[in-house]
Tab-separated table of C-alpha atoms in Angstrom:
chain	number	residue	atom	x	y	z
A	12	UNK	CA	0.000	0.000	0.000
A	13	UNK	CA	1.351	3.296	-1.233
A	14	UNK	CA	1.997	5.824	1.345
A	15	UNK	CA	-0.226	8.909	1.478
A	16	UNK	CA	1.286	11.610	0.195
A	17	UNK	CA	2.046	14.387	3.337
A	18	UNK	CA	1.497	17.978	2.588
A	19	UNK	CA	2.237	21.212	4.853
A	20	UNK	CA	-0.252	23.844	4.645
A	21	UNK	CA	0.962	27.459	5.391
A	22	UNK	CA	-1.539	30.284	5.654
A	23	UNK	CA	-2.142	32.837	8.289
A	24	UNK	CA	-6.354	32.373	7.769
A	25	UNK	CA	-7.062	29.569	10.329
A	26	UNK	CA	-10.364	28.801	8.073
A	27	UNK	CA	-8.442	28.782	5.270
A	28	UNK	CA	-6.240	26.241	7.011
A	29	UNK	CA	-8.916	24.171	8.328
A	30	UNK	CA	-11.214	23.825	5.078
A	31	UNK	CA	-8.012	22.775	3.522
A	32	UNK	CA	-6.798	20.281	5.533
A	33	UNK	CA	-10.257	18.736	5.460
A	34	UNK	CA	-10.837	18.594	2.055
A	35	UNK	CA	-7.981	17.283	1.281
A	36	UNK	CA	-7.721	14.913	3.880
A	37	UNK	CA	-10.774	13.362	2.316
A	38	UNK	CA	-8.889	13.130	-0.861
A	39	UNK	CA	-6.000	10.822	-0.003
A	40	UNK	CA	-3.352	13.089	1.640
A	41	UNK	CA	-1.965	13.417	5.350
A	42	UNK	CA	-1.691	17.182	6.356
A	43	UNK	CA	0.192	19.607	8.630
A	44	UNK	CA	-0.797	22.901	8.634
A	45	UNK	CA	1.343	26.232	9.555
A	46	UNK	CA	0.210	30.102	10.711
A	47	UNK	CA	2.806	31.227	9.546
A	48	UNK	CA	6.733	31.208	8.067
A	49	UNK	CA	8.268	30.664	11.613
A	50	UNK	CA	5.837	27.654	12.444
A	51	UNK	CA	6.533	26.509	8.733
A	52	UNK	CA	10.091	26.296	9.816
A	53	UNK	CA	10.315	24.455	12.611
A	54	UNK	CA	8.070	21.867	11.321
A	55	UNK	CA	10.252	21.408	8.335
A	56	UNK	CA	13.170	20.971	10.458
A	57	UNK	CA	11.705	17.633	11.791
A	58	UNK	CA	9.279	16.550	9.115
A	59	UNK	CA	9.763	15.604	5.237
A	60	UNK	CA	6.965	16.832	3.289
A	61	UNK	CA	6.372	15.904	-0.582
A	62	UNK	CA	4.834	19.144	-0.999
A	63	UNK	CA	4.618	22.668	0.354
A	64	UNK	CA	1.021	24.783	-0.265
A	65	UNK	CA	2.222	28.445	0.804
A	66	UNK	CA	-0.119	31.756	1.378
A	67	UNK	CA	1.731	34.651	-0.384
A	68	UNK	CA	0.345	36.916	1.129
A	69	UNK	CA	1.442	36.427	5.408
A	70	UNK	CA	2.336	38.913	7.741
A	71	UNK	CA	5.936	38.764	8.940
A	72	UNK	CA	8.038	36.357	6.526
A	73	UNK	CA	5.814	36.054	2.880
A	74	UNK	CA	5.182	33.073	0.856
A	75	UNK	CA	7.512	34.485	-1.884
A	76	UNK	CA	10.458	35.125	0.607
A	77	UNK	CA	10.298	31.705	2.335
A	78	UNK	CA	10.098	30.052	-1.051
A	79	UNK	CA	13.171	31.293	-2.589
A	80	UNK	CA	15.096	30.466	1.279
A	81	UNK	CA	13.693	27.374	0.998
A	82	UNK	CA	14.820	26.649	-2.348
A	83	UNK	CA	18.789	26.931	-1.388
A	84	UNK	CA	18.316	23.616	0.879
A	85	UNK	CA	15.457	21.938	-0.794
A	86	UNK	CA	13.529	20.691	-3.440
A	87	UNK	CA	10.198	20.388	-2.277
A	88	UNK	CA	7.497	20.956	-5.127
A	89	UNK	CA	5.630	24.680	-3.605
A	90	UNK	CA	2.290	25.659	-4.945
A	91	UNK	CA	2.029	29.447	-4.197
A	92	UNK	CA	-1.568	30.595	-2.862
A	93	UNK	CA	-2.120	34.484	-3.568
A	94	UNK	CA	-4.947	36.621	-3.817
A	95	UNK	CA	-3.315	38.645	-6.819
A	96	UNK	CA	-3.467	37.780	-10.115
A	97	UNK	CA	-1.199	39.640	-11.987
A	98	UNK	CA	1.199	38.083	-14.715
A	99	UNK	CA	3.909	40.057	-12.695
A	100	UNK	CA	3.277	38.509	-9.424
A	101	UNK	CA	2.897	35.062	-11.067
A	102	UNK	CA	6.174	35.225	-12.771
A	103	UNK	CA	7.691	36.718	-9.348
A	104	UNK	CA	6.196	33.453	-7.615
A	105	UNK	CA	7.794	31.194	-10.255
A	106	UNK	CA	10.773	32.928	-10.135
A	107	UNK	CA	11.306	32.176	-6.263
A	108	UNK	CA	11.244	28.698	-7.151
A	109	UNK	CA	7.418	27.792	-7.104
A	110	UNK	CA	6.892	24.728	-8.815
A	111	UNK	CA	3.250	26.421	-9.912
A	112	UNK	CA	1.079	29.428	-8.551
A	113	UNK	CA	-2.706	29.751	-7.666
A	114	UNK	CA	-4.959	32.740	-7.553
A	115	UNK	CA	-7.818	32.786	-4.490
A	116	UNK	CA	-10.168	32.465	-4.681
A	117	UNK	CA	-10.152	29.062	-6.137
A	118	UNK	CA	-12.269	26.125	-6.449
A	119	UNK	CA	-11.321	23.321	-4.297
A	120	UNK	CA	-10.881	20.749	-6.755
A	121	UNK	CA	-8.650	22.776	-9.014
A	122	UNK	CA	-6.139	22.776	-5.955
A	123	UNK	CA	-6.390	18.902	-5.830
A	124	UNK	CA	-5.813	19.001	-9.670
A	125	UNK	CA	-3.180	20.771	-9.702
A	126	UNK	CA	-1.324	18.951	-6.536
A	127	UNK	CA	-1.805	15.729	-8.255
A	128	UNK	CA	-0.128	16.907	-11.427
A	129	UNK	CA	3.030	18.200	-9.784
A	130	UNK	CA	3.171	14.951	-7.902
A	131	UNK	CA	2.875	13.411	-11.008
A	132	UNK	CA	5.783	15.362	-12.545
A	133	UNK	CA	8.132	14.268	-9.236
A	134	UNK	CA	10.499	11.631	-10.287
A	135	UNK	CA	10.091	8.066	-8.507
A	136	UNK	CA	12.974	7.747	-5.542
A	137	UNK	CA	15.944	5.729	-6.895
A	138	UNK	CA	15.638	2.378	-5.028
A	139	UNK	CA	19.181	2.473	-3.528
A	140	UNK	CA	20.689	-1.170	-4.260
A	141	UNK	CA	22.400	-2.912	-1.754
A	142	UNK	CA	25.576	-4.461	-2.547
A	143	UNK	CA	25.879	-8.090	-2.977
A	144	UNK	CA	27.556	-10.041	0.064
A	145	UNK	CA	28.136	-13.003	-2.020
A	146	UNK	CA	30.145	-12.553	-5.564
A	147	UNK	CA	29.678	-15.333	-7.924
A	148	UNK	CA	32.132	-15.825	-10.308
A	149	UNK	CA	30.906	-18.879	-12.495
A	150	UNK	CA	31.988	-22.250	-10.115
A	151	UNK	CA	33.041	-19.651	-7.717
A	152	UNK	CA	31.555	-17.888	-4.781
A	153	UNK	CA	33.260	-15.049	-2.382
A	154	UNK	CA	31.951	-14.417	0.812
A	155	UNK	CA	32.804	-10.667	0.829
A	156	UNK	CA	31.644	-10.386	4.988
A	157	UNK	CA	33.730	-13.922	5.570
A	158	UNK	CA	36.233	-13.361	3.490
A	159	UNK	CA	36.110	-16.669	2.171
A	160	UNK	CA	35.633	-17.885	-1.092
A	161	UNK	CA	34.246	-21.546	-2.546
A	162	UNK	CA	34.072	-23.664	-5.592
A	163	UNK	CA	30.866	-26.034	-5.193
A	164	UNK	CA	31.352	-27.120	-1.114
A	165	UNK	CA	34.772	-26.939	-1.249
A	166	UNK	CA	36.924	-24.198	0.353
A	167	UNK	CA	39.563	-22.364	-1.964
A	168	UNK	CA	42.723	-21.411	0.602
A	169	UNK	CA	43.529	-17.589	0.099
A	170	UNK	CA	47.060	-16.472	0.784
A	171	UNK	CA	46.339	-13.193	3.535
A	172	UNK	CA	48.073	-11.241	0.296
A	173	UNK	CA	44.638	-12.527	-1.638
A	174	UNK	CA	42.274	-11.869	1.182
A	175	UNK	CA	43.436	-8.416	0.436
A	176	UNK	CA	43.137	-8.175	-2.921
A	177	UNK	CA	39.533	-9.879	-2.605
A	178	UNK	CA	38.606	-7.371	-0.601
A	179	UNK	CA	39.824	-4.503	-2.323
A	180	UNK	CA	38.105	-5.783	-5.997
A	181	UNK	CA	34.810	-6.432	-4.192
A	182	UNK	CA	34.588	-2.761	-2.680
A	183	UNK	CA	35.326	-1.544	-6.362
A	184	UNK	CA	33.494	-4.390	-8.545
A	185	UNK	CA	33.327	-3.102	-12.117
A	186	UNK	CA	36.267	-0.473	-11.773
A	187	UNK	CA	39.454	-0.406	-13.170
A	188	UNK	CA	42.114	-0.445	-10.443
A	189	UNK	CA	45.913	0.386	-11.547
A	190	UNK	CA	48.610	-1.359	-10.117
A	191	UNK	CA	49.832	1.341	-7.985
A	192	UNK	CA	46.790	1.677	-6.073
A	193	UNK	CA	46.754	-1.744	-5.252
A	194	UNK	CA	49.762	-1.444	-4.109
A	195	UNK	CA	48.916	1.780	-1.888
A	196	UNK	CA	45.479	0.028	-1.079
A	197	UNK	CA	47.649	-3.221	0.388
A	198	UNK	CA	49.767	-0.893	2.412
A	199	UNK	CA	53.472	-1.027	1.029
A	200	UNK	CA	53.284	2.176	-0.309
A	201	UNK	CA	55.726	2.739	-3.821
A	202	UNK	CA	58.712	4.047	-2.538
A	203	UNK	CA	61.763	3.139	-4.220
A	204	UNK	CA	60.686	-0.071	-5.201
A	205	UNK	CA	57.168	0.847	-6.805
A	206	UNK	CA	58.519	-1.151	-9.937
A	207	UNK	CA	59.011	-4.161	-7.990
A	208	UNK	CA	55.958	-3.569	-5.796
A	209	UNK	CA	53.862	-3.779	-8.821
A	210	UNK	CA	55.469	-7.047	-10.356
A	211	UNK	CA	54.764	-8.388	-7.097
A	212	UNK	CA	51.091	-7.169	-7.440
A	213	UNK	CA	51.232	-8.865	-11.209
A	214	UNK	CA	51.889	-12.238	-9.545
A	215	UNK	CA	50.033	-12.238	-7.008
A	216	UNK	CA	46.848	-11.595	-9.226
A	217	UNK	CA	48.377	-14.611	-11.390
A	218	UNK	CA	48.255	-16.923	-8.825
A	219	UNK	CA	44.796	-15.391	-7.588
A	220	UNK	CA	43.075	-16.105	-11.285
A	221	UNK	CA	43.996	-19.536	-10.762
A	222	UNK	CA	41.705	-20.217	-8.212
A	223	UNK	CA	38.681	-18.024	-9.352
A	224	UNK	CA	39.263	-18.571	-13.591
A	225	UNK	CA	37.761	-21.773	-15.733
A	226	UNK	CA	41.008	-20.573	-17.465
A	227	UNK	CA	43.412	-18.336	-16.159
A	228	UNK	CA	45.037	-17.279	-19.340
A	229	UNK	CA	41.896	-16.102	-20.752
A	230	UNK	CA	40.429	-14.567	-17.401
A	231	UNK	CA	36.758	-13.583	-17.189
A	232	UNK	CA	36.712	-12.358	-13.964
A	233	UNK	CA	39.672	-10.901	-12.850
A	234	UNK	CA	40.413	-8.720	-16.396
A	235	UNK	CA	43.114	-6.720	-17.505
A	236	UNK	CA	41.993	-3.615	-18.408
A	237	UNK	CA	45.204	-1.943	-20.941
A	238	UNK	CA	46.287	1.125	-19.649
A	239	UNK	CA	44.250	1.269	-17.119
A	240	UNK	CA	45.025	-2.078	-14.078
A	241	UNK	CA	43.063	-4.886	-13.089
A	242	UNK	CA	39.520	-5.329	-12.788
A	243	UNK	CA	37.029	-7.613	-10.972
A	244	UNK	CA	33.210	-8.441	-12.590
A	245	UNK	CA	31.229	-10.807	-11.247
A	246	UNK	CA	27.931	-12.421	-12.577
């Protein structure tokens, strides 16, 4: 069940406020309601709102100054409520960072029209992925929270050298990793020896495609990338 949407009402007209919030209760949506820009503030500073209806016209703080302040932090769609009409005070609303602008008085049901349409507009939340705890690799698994890795039920022995490497490919699965950072990312550091330090990191992944690859001279999963290092994909 989809959550209902929650809207913040700010108007200094406590009917206003209340006809509102009942109407459009009825119609789907959870409200809070505000008296003014000061109240509007504090209750944004411990709610999340998916949309803003703001009274231009308030005493102290106005709609159009608390839109364009609240525009440097947020995104929030805001649907202005004013009693002018003017094209100038429309485009001054839009300006501010209104997402669209409404002249009282107003019908009702062209407020819930127009709420539902910039809803509508609002791009879906990216579903944050969580990363994988098990890699596959073909016959291959690795436990990246164990730090173990399998072929069918039987353990593959890593080296502690590997462990490291395993866990450095399976924060960065995907991504081209030279062979100085793997270096730096297993803690030698260069130095004088960087040459040697990454020959050393060339054998090691060697002897590290052996146990993951079908075939080790044609590696799938552990790839060279030219130019660029090593990189690990996984199924």
């Amino acid at each position: 069940m989809e959550p209902m949407p929650h809207l913040l009402i700010v108007d200094d007209d406590e009917r206003i406020r209340e006809l509102l919030a009942r109407y459009l209760k009825r119609n789907g949506f959870l409200i809070s309601a505000a008296r003014d820009a000061a109240h509007a503030r504090r209750l944004l500073a411990g709610l999340e709102f998916d949309l803003l209806v703001l009274d231009v016209m308030m005493p102290g703080e106005d709609g159009l100054s608390l839109t364009r302040s609240l525009r440097e932090t947020m995104q929030t769609p805001i649907l202005l409520l004013t009693a002018r009409d003017e094209t100038s005070d429309r485009i001054a609303g839009l300006e501010a960072g209104a997402d669209d602008y409404l002249a009282k008085p107003f019908e009702p049901k062209e407020l819930l029209l127009r709420i539902n349409a910039i809803l509508r507009r609002m791009p879906e939340p990216e579903q944050v992925k969580a990363a994988p705890k098990v890699l596959t690799m073909g016959e291959v698994r690795y436990d990246i929270d164990r730090g173990e890795m399998w072929e069918g039920e039987a353990t593959v022995r890593l080296t502690g050298t590997e462990v490291q490497l395993m866990r450095i490919f399976s924060a960065h699965p995907n991504e081209p990793l030279t062979r100085n950072r793997l270096v730096e990312e297993l803690g030698r550091g260069a130095g004088k020896d960087g040459q040697a330090q990454e020959r050393a990191v060339d054998v090691q992944i060697t002897r590290l495609r052996r146990k993951i690859e079908a075939d080790p001279k044609q590696p799938r999963y552990l790839q060279t990338v030219r130019g660029e290092g090593y990189m690990l994909v996984h199924d």
